[in-house]
Short mmCIF file of C-alpha atoms in Angstrom, two decimals:
data_model
loop_
_atom_site.label_atom_id
_atom_site.label_comp_id
_atom_site.label_asym_id
_atom_site.label_seq_id
_atom_site.Cartn_x
_atom_site.Cartn_y
_atom_site.Cartn_z
CA MET A 1 107.04 106.76 108.09
CA LYS A 2 105.96 103.79 106.15
CA LEU A 3 102.49 104.07 104.64
CA TYR A 4 101.28 101.19 106.13
CA LYS A 5 101.77 102.25 109.10
CA SER A 6 99.26 105.15 108.95
CA GLN A 7 96.65 102.60 106.57
CA PRO A 8 95.50 99.35 109.19
CA LEU A 9 94.55 96.92 107.12
CA LYS A 10 91.85 94.23 107.59
CA ILE A 11 91.32 90.77 105.44
CA TYR A 12 89.35 87.80 105.56
CA ASN A 13 90.85 84.83 106.30
CA THR A 14 88.83 82.09 105.02
CA LEU A 15 90.45 79.78 107.81
CA THR A 16 88.83 81.68 110.72
CA GLY A 17 85.89 83.06 108.92
CA GLU A 18 86.34 86.47 110.00
CA LYS A 19 88.09 89.85 108.87
CA GLU A 20 91.37 90.35 111.08
CA VAL A 21 93.83 92.85 111.05
CA PHE A 22 96.60 92.07 108.78
CA THR A 23 99.87 91.98 110.68
CA PRO A 24 102.91 90.60 108.44
CA ILE A 25 105.16 87.79 110.62
CA HIS A 26 108.43 89.80 109.52
CA GLU A 27 107.51 93.75 109.74
CA GLY A 28 107.64 95.51 106.00
CA ASN A 29 107.52 92.10 104.53
CA ILE A 30 104.87 90.14 103.01
CA GLY A 31 105.34 86.46 101.54
CA MET A 32 102.21 85.67 99.71
CA TYR A 33 101.61 82.64 97.24
CA VAL A 34 98.96 82.11 94.90
CA CYS A 35 98.19 79.05 93.10
CA GLY A 36 98.96 79.44 89.60
CA PRO A 37 97.15 78.11 86.26
CA THR A 38 97.39 74.28 85.26
CA VAL A 39 99.19 75.18 81.45
CA TYR A 40 97.05 72.10 79.34
CA SER A 41 94.74 74.61 77.67
CA ASN A 42 93.76 77.95 77.38
CA VAL A 43 93.26 80.16 80.48
CA HIS A 44 89.27 80.89 81.47
CA LEU A 45 87.95 83.79 82.56
CA GLY A 46 87.37 82.42 85.80
CA ASN A 47 91.39 82.10 85.85
CA VAL A 48 91.61 85.61 85.27
CA ARG A 49 89.06 86.86 87.72
CA THR A 50 91.28 85.27 90.73
CA PHE A 51 94.50 86.32 88.85
CA MET A 52 93.23 90.20 88.50
CA SER A 53 92.08 90.28 92.11
CA PHE A 54 95.73 89.10 93.37
CA ASP A 55 97.30 91.24 91.65
CA VAL A 56 95.04 94.61 92.44
CA ILE A 57 96.49 93.34 96.13
CA PHE A 58 99.59 92.75 94.93
CA ARG A 59 99.43 96.62 93.98
CA TYR A 60 97.80 97.55 97.22
CA LEU A 61 100.32 96.44 99.17
CA GLN A 62 103.40 97.38 96.99
CA HIS A 63 101.55 100.77 97.89
CA LEU A 64 101.43 101.23 101.15
CA GLU A 65 105.22 100.35 101.09
CA TYR A 66 105.14 96.82 101.96
CA LYS A 67 108.33 94.75 100.31
CA VAL A 68 106.33 92.33 98.66
CA ARG A 69 107.50 88.72 97.48
CA TYR A 70 104.41 87.37 95.24
CA VAL A 71 104.99 83.33 93.85
CA ARG A 72 102.43 82.00 91.89
CA ASN A 73 103.44 78.79 90.18
CA ILE A 74 102.67 77.37 87.00
CA THR A 75 101.56 73.90 87.23
CA ASP A 76 103.45 71.64 84.08
CA ALA A 77 102.97 68.05 85.62
CA GLY A 78 101.02 65.76 88.01
CA HIS A 79 97.55 67.13 87.54
CA LEU A 80 95.23 64.10 88.15
CA THR A 81 91.59 64.00 88.20
CA ASP A 82 91.53 61.36 90.01
CA ASP A 83 94.38 59.49 91.95
CA GLY A 84 92.90 56.26 90.95
CA ASP A 85 94.24 56.42 87.16
CA VAL A 86 97.35 57.74 86.05
CA ASP A 87 95.47 58.02 82.07
CA ASN A 88 93.73 61.25 84.03
CA ASP A 89 96.67 63.24 83.53
CA ARG A 90 95.72 66.27 81.96
CA PHE A 91 98.71 66.92 80.41
CA VAL A 92 99.06 63.48 78.70
CA LYS A 93 95.39 63.72 77.92
CA GLN A 94 95.97 67.31 75.86
CA SER A 95 99.23 65.64 74.10
CA ARG A 96 97.43 63.03 72.88
CA LEU A 97 94.47 64.77 71.36
CA GLU A 98 96.73 67.76 69.96
CA LYS A 99 99.15 64.87 68.95
CA LEU A 100 101.84 67.10 70.86
CA GLU A 101 104.35 66.40 73.14
CA PRO A 102 103.44 67.09 76.93
CA MET A 103 106.28 69.47 77.43
CA GLU A 104 105.03 71.61 74.05
CA ILE A 105 101.36 71.51 75.68
CA VAL A 106 102.97 73.35 78.53
CA GLN A 107 104.93 75.59 76.29
CA LYS A 108 102.39 76.85 74.19
CA TYR A 109 99.75 77.06 76.86
CA THR A 110 102.25 78.68 79.07
CA VAL A 111 102.63 81.65 76.44
CA ASP A 112 98.91 81.93 75.78
CA PHE A 113 98.71 82.55 79.82
CA HIS A 114 101.40 85.22 79.85
CA LYS A 115 100.05 87.09 76.68
CA VAL A 116 96.66 87.18 78.16
CA LEU A 117 97.69 88.37 81.46
CA ASP A 118 99.46 91.03 79.67
CA THR A 119 96.91 92.41 77.66
CA PHE A 120 94.58 92.79 80.97
CA ASN A 121 97.80 94.83 82.43
CA PHE A 122 99.11 92.24 84.88
CA LEU A 123 102.49 92.74 87.07
CA PRO A 124 104.31 89.82 87.14
CA PRO A 125 104.77 87.69 90.18
CA THR A 126 108.14 88.18 92.16
CA ILE A 127 108.94 84.52 91.70
CA GLU A 128 107.23 81.90 88.63
CA PRO A 129 107.93 78.62 89.48
CA THR A 130 107.39 75.53 87.93
CA ALA A 131 106.54 71.93 89.13
CA THR A 132 108.76 70.29 86.64
CA GLY A 133 112.00 72.55 88.37
CA HIS A 134 110.80 71.47 91.81
CA ILE A 135 111.13 67.60 91.69
CA ILE A 136 113.60 67.19 94.07
CA GLU A 137 111.97 69.27 96.56
CA GLN A 138 108.23 67.36 96.08
CA ILE A 139 110.69 63.74 96.49
CA GLU A 140 112.30 64.80 99.79
CA LEU A 141 108.66 66.35 101.18
CA THR A 142 107.53 63.14 100.13
CA GLN A 143 110.40 60.87 101.95
CA LYS A 144 110.20 63.56 105.38
CA LEU A 145 106.04 62.33 105.40
CA ILE A 146 107.10 58.55 105.45
CA ASP A 147 109.27 59.25 108.19
CA ALA A 148 106.81 61.22 110.29
CA GLY A 149 105.00 58.15 109.75
CA LEU A 150 101.77 59.98 107.48
CA ALA A 151 102.48 58.26 104.31
CA TYR A 152 103.00 55.12 102.86
CA GLU A 153 104.28 53.74 99.81
CA SER A 154 101.63 50.93 97.60
CA ASN A 155 103.02 49.67 94.60
CA GLY A 156 105.00 52.40 93.12
CA SER A 157 102.81 55.29 94.54
CA VAL A 158 103.29 57.23 97.92
CA TYR A 159 99.93 58.62 99.71
CA PHE A 160 99.67 60.49 102.39
CA ASP A 161 97.56 59.06 105.26
CA VAL A 162 94.25 61.33 106.67
CA GLN A 163 93.53 58.95 109.44
CA ALA A 164 97.49 58.73 110.75
CA TYR A 165 97.17 62.50 110.33
CA ASN A 166 94.28 62.65 112.56
CA LYS A 167 95.34 60.65 115.11
CA LYS A 168 98.27 62.66 115.56
CA GLY A 169 95.41 65.18 117.20
CA LEU A 170 95.46 67.34 113.66
CA ASN A 171 92.54 68.00 111.67
CA TYR A 172 92.07 67.05 108.17
CA GLY A 173 89.10 69.57 107.05
CA GLU A 174 89.92 72.15 109.09
CA LEU A 175 90.04 75.28 106.41
CA SER A 176 86.92 73.86 104.50
CA ASN A 177 85.52 73.07 108.04
CA ARG A 178 84.71 69.50 106.72
CA ASN A 179 84.08 66.48 109.26
CA ILE A 180 86.46 64.00 108.44
CA ASP A 181 84.43 61.13 110.02
CA GLU A 182 81.37 61.94 107.62
CA LEU A 183 83.80 62.05 104.93
CA PHE A 184 85.16 58.51 105.69
CA ALA A 185 81.57 57.48 106.26
CA ASN A 186 80.15 58.89 103.43
CA THR A 187 82.64 58.03 100.79
CA ARG A 188 83.22 54.31 98.86
CA ASP A 189 86.13 52.97 97.27
CA LEU A 190 86.27 53.75 94.09
CA ASP A 191 87.87 51.51 90.83
CA GLY A 192 91.78 51.64 90.87
CA GLN A 193 91.75 53.31 94.11
CA THR A 194 92.67 49.84 95.83
CA GLU A 195 95.95 50.38 96.56
CA LYS A 196 95.05 53.02 98.99
CA LYS A 197 94.82 52.32 102.84
CA ASN A 198 91.75 55.08 102.52
CA PRO A 199 89.70 56.68 99.99
CA GLN A 200 90.45 59.66 101.26
CA ASP A 201 93.78 59.54 101.40
CA PHE A 202 95.48 61.43 98.43
CA ALA A 203 98.78 60.99 96.31
CA LEU A 204 102.19 62.88 96.94
CA TRP A 205 104.11 60.63 93.89
CA LYS A 206 102.18 58.36 91.71
CA LYS A 207 103.83 55.24 89.72
CA ALA A 208 104.02 55.61 85.70
CA SER A 209 102.85 53.23 84.01
CA PRO A 210 105.30 52.44 80.80
CA ALA A 211 103.26 54.30 78.64
CA HIS A 212 103.15 57.65 80.67
CA ILE A 213 105.42 59.92 79.20
CA MET A 214 106.12 62.77 82.08
CA ARG A 215 107.93 60.69 84.57
CA TRP A 216 111.18 61.07 86.82
CA ASN A 217 113.52 58.67 88.94
CA SER A 218 112.47 58.24 92.95
CA PRO A 219 113.15 55.88 95.55
CA TRP A 220 109.95 54.65 94.93
CA GLY A 221 110.43 54.52 91.23
CA ALA A 222 109.39 56.16 88.08
CA GLY A 223 106.68 58.62 88.38
CA PHE A 224 105.69 61.72 88.87
CA PRO A 225 104.42 64.23 91.63
CA GLY A 226 101.20 64.64 93.13
CA TRP A 227 99.36 67.59 92.46
CA HIS A 228 98.67 69.04 95.86
CA LEU A 229 102.36 68.51 96.92
CA GLU A 230 103.81 71.06 94.73
CA CYS A 231 102.63 73.80 96.18
CA THR A 232 103.52 72.65 99.33
CA ALA A 233 107.36 72.36 97.93
CA MET A 234 107.13 75.57 96.45
CA SER A 235 105.62 77.82 98.54
CA THR A 236 107.72 77.12 101.38
CA LYS A 237 110.77 76.95 99.51
CA TYR A 238 110.43 80.52 98.63
CA LEU A 239 108.70 82.15 101.16
CA GLY A 240 109.51 79.77 104.28
CA GLU A 241 107.68 76.75 106.45
CA THR A 242 105.61 79.85 107.31
CA PHE A 243 104.11 82.93 105.00
CA ASP A 244 101.99 85.67 105.44
CA ILE A 245 99.68 84.87 102.43
CA HIS A 246 98.17 82.25 100.62
CA GLY A 247 95.26 82.60 97.74
CA GLY A 248 93.25 80.84 94.92
CA GLY A 249 90.01 80.62 93.74
CA MET A 250 87.11 79.08 96.22
CA ASP A 251 87.05 75.66 94.41
CA LEU A 252 90.47 74.84 95.32
CA LYS A 253 89.74 75.22 99.32
CA PHE A 254 89.23 71.62 99.04
CA PRO A 255 90.78 69.61 98.37
CA HIS A 256 94.02 71.12 97.13
CA HIS A 257 94.44 73.70 99.96
CA GLU A 258 93.21 71.29 102.79
CA CYS A 259 95.91 68.71 101.50
CA GLU A 260 98.46 71.58 101.54
CA VAL A 261 97.55 72.30 105.30
CA ALA A 262 97.84 68.93 106.29
CA GLN A 263 101.31 68.51 104.27
CA ALA A 264 103.08 71.54 105.49
CA LYS A 265 101.95 70.46 109.24
CA GLY A 266 103.13 66.99 108.99
CA CYS A 267 106.26 68.37 107.14
CA PHE A 268 106.97 71.23 109.77
CA GLY A 269 104.50 70.48 112.49
CA HIS A 270 102.88 73.72 112.24
CA ALA A 271 100.56 75.83 110.13
CA PRO A 272 101.96 77.28 106.86
CA VAL A 273 100.04 79.84 106.23
CA LYS A 274 98.83 83.17 108.10
CA THR A 275 95.71 84.06 105.94
CA TRP A 276 94.06 82.04 103.84
CA MET A 277 92.38 83.89 101.12
CA HIS A 278 89.65 83.08 98.12
CA THR A 279 88.37 84.22 95.00
CA ASN A 280 84.55 83.92 94.00
CA MET A 281 83.18 81.94 90.86
CA LEU A 282 82.52 83.96 87.44
CA THR A 283 79.34 83.60 86.02
CA MET A 284 77.88 84.95 82.42
CA ASN A 285 74.27 86.00 81.73
CA GLY A 286 73.54 84.42 85.31
CA LEU A 287 74.77 81.08 84.46
CA ARG A 288 77.91 78.89 85.45
CA MET A 289 80.46 78.98 82.37
CA SER A 290 81.06 75.71 81.13
CA LYS A 291 82.07 73.96 77.63
CA SER A 292 79.11 71.54 77.80
CA THR A 293 76.51 74.01 77.63
CA GLY A 294 78.15 76.58 75.29
CA ASN A 295 77.96 79.24 78.12
CA TYR A 296 81.41 79.98 77.40
CA VAL A 297 83.88 82.44 76.13
CA LEU A 298 87.84 83.02 76.43
CA PRO A 299 89.48 85.98 77.40
CA MET A 300 90.98 87.13 74.05
CA ASP A 301 87.41 86.07 72.48
CA LEU A 302 86.01 88.57 74.66
CA VAL A 303 88.82 91.22 74.03
CA GLU A 304 88.61 90.71 70.06
CA GLY A 305 84.66 90.48 69.92
CA ASN A 306 85.04 86.83 68.58
CA ASN A 307 81.54 85.71 69.96
CA THR A 308 78.25 85.29 69.87
CA PHE A 309 77.28 86.67 73.47
CA PHE A 310 78.65 90.49 73.39
CA GLU A 311 77.60 92.75 71.10
CA LYS A 312 80.71 94.25 69.93
CA GLN A 313 84.53 94.10 71.21
CA PHE A 314 85.84 95.14 74.94
CA GLU A 315 88.98 96.79 75.12
CA PRO A 316 90.82 95.11 78.24
CA ASN A 317 90.29 98.42 80.53
CA ILE A 318 86.75 97.95 80.36
CA ILE A 319 86.85 94.46 80.76
CA ARG A 320 89.04 94.49 83.87
CA PHE A 321 87.06 97.63 85.56
CA CYS A 322 83.90 95.65 84.85
CA PHE A 323 85.55 92.70 86.81
CA LEU A 324 86.54 94.92 89.89
CA GLN A 325 83.09 96.45 90.26
CA ALA A 326 82.54 92.70 92.46
CA HIS A 327 84.54 92.24 95.75
CA TYR A 328 86.47 89.51 95.06
CA ARG A 329 85.01 87.04 97.64
CA SER A 330 81.68 87.55 95.92
CA VAL A 331 80.40 85.98 92.53
CA LEU A 332 81.00 88.28 89.74
CA ASP A 333 78.28 87.86 86.63
CA ILE A 334 79.32 89.54 83.41
CA SER A 335 76.75 90.01 80.42
CA ASN A 336 76.51 92.27 77.50
CA GLU A 337 74.65 94.77 79.43
CA ALA A 338 76.91 94.75 82.30
CA MET A 339 80.28 95.07 79.78
CA LEU A 340 78.04 98.41 78.28
CA ALA A 341 77.44 99.77 81.55
CA SER A 342 80.92 99.48 82.44
CA GLU A 343 82.25 101.00 79.27
CA LYS A 344 79.81 104.01 80.00
CA GLY A 345 81.40 104.31 83.55
CA TYR A 346 84.83 104.27 82.41
CA ASN A 347 84.50 106.74 80.00
CA ARG A 348 82.82 109.25 82.79
CA LEU A 349 86.06 108.68 84.61
CA VAL A 350 88.39 109.39 82.10
CA GLU A 351 86.49 112.14 80.74
CA ALA A 352 86.08 113.75 84.26
CA TYR A 353 90.08 113.18 85.30
CA LYS A 354 91.13 115.04 81.91
CA LEU A 355 88.41 118.06 83.03
CA ILE A 356 91.41 118.45 85.95
CA GLN A 357 93.32 120.37 84.48
CA SER A 358 91.00 123.12 83.50
CA LEU A 359 89.15 123.39 87.02
CA PRO A 360 89.22 127.17 88.10
CA VAL A 361 91.25 127.79 90.96
CA ASN A 362 89.98 129.12 94.37
CA ALA A 363 91.79 130.37 97.13
CA SER A 364 90.23 127.63 99.45
CA SER A 365 88.14 124.51 98.93
CA SER A 366 84.47 124.20 99.74
CA LEU A 367 84.97 120.25 99.53
CA ASP A 368 87.09 118.55 101.66
CA ILE A 369 89.63 116.60 99.40
CA THR A 370 91.31 115.21 102.61
CA THR A 371 88.37 112.74 104.17
CA TRP A 372 87.40 112.00 100.78
CA LYS A 373 91.12 111.14 100.17
CA GLN A 374 91.19 108.81 103.06
CA SER A 375 87.73 107.09 102.18
CA CYS A 376 89.24 105.51 98.90
CA TYR A 377 91.87 104.24 101.56
CA ASP A 378 89.31 102.74 103.67
CA ALA A 379 87.59 100.70 101.23
CA MET A 380 90.52 99.35 100.05
CA ASN A 381 91.98 98.69 103.75
CA ASP A 382 88.31 96.91 104.39
CA ASP A 383 89.55 93.80 102.74
CA PHE A 384 90.06 95.54 99.50
CA ASN A 385 86.47 96.31 98.88
CA THR A 386 87.29 97.41 95.03
CA PRO A 387 83.32 98.10 94.65
CA ILE A 388 83.40 100.65 97.42
CA LEU A 389 86.44 101.98 96.02
CA ILE A 390 85.28 102.53 92.55
CA ALA A 391 81.99 104.46 94.15
CA GLN A 392 84.22 106.72 96.20
CA LEU A 393 86.74 107.46 92.83
CA PHE A 394 82.52 108.34 90.93
CA GLU A 395 82.27 110.66 94.02
CA GLY A 396 85.54 112.52 93.07
CA VAL A 397 84.05 112.56 89.64
CA ARG A 398 80.91 114.52 91.05
CA TYR A 399 83.53 116.75 92.82
CA ILE A 400 85.16 118.01 89.27
CA ASN A 401 82.18 118.24 88.06
CA LEU A 402 80.81 120.93 90.74
CA VAL A 403 83.71 122.43 90.67
CA ASN A 404 83.75 122.64 86.29
CA ASP A 405 80.19 124.44 87.15
CA LYS A 406 81.08 126.93 89.47
CA LYS A 407 78.98 125.20 92.12
CA GLU A 408 81.57 124.00 94.56
CA THR A 409 85.15 125.31 94.83
CA LEU A 410 88.56 123.68 95.23
CA SER A 411 91.85 125.40 96.06
CA SER A 412 95.29 124.41 93.84
CA GLU A 413 96.47 122.23 96.62
CA ASP A 414 93.52 120.06 96.46
CA ILE A 415 93.25 120.05 93.34
CA THR A 416 96.52 118.26 93.09
CA THR A 417 95.42 115.87 95.39
CA LEU A 418 92.04 114.96 93.68
CA GLN A 419 94.05 114.41 90.71
CA GLU A 420 96.73 112.40 92.28
CA THR A 421 94.47 110.60 93.94
CA LEU A 422 92.21 109.41 90.81
CA GLN A 423 96.09 108.81 89.20
CA VAL A 424 97.03 106.23 92.15
CA PHE A 425 93.64 104.01 92.82
CA LEU A 426 92.65 103.71 89.35
CA SER A 427 96.10 103.36 87.44
CA ASP A 428 98.78 102.26 90.17
CA ILE A 429 96.49 100.01 92.43
CA LEU A 430 93.08 99.00 89.81
CA GLY A 431 95.92 98.85 87.03
CA ILE A 432 93.37 100.72 84.83
CA ASN A 433 95.20 103.12 82.16
CA LEU A 434 93.85 106.60 82.16
CA ASP A 435 94.86 107.36 79.20
CA GLY A 436 91.29 107.18 77.26
CA SER A 437 93.24 103.72 75.51
CA GLY A 438 89.63 101.69 76.57
CA ASN A 439 86.66 103.92 75.49
CA ASN A 440 86.67 102.92 72.29
CA ALA A 441 86.52 106.17 70.88
CA SER A 442 88.65 105.27 67.49
CA THR A 443 86.78 101.66 67.92
CA ASP A 444 83.74 103.21 67.25
CA LYS A 445 84.89 105.28 64.36
CA LEU A 446 86.26 102.47 62.79
CA GLU A 447 82.95 100.28 63.45
CA GLY A 448 81.17 103.48 61.58
CA VAL A 449 83.65 103.42 58.94
CA VAL A 450 82.85 99.70 58.34
CA LYS A 451 78.96 100.10 58.36
CA MET A 452 79.32 102.14 55.71
CA LEU A 453 81.37 99.95 53.64
CA ILE A 454 79.22 96.83 54.20
CA GLU A 455 76.25 99.34 52.91
CA MET A 456 77.79 99.67 50.35
CA ARG A 457 78.73 96.13 49.24
CA ASN A 458 74.56 95.28 50.28
CA GLU A 459 74.25 97.72 47.50
CA ALA A 460 76.74 96.26 45.03
CA ARG A 461 74.96 92.87 45.94
CA ALA A 462 71.82 94.22 44.94
CA ASN A 463 73.10 95.18 41.66
CA LYS A 464 74.62 91.87 40.79
CA ASN A 465 77.96 93.67 41.15
CA TRP A 466 79.84 90.54 42.78
CA GLY A 467 83.35 92.11 41.75
CA LEU A 468 82.86 94.94 43.87
CA SER A 469 81.22 93.08 46.76
CA ASP A 470 84.12 90.49 47.16
CA GLU A 471 86.69 92.85 46.28
CA ILE A 472 85.29 94.89 49.48
CA ARG A 473 85.02 91.78 51.53
CA ASP A 474 88.61 90.05 50.73
CA ARG A 475 90.16 94.11 51.32
CA LEU A 476 88.54 94.44 54.75
CA ALA A 477 89.95 90.54 55.48
CA GLY A 478 93.08 91.71 54.35
CA LEU A 479 93.31 94.49 57.55
CA GLY A 480 91.81 91.76 59.69
CA ILE A 481 88.39 92.58 59.25
CA GLN A 482 85.98 89.51 59.10
CA LEU A 483 82.60 89.92 57.30
CA LYS A 484 80.03 87.74 58.68
CA ASP A 485 76.99 87.10 56.28
CA GLY A 486 74.02 85.42 57.78
CA LYS A 487 70.40 85.52 58.18
CA GLU A 488 70.08 88.61 60.34
CA GLY A 489 72.67 90.33 57.85
CA THR A 490 76.34 91.03 57.75
CA GLY A 491 78.14 91.59 60.89
CA PHE A 492 81.78 91.87 61.23
CA THR A 493 84.89 91.12 63.67
CA ILE A 494 87.57 93.37 64.03
#
């Protein structure tokens, strides 16, 4: 019997606002689509948090023995910051800033995206399609919406007609719980949007200006696809006109996902997705992460210690463990203190796991390992509640310490179950390594050696032995260790 048959799963559905017992459209098979990155800049920590949440969801669904087709796209064309100005295409803007071709920008930041996700031990999706690879499908869907009377051509661009959609008895705003009449009443016409019938209409296809580099031929002239259409085209191509799960960050709920619902209903006559899932935001030191305020750090800067917010570098395992201590629908706040606490917690888990092999074996058990194991499943079956799961895993650590101190007993069979359960939930499902590579033991030793060399360099400088001082600095730099002299002394990054 497949494991999912004995482990009923509940998922919070954004569309209904309730936790629902999850039943796939096709038994034993799940289609899941997650909105991927827009590759015009480095992937940021908020993105990593979202993709990590769905990585864990993907891992758990596979553990339950579902066959999962996980599609996560790459947006490499057509991401406008507003429909009225084609010069707001993010790829074109970034290509001008960096003096590169748009597809060089795409390649550069797609490579960065994959590098970051590999660093944090993500499983690759089943399919990773690109917007530029599905231009034909997007043109076909646009024509279908025009034929259905739900879209119109204006000056070489094509827009979705929101009022026409609602007049058909449909409800633009159902996913985000927005009142369309209020949206129309409270929205003023924006400069550059006069070719739209209404401000709420959104672009399916945009006419390219003569200077616009990313352009494709279409029945309406040379142009490029709208941002919202690409996900409808790719999700339905690979998962069908109706599929099980669609996920993304809560910032995509409106307008992006709302537009997806409207496009799919307009094309196919029914809802495209059974369960909508949205992750919450990530903050740092209690504040929203933002480049403009300076409260911002990139994922690899956190791993490499190249920032002023955290006192040292943190292994990817520690960062992943920290992130998963918040439920995916809750705000996650990271700080130096939170990361240090996560490091201690991770070390406790690794140390306890290593103790299992040497635990005294008894003929019988005084601890109920079977019930504890099910409690781990219960946590994940309750809308993938990773913080509750981690609390249960620490309960397993408490059991290990009690048995090691000979205050409780475990049979050989239960010791094996305890070890296997920790390994499965920590490594296979949460994606956290148990080999101790995240406990910073070797890093701590290295930091001690570097600090000793800094003291030697300070002494050389005090004695005006500039040759030795420079040699220590340069030889450390040759090993990838950069010294930073400041008012408060000498720091370093590895």
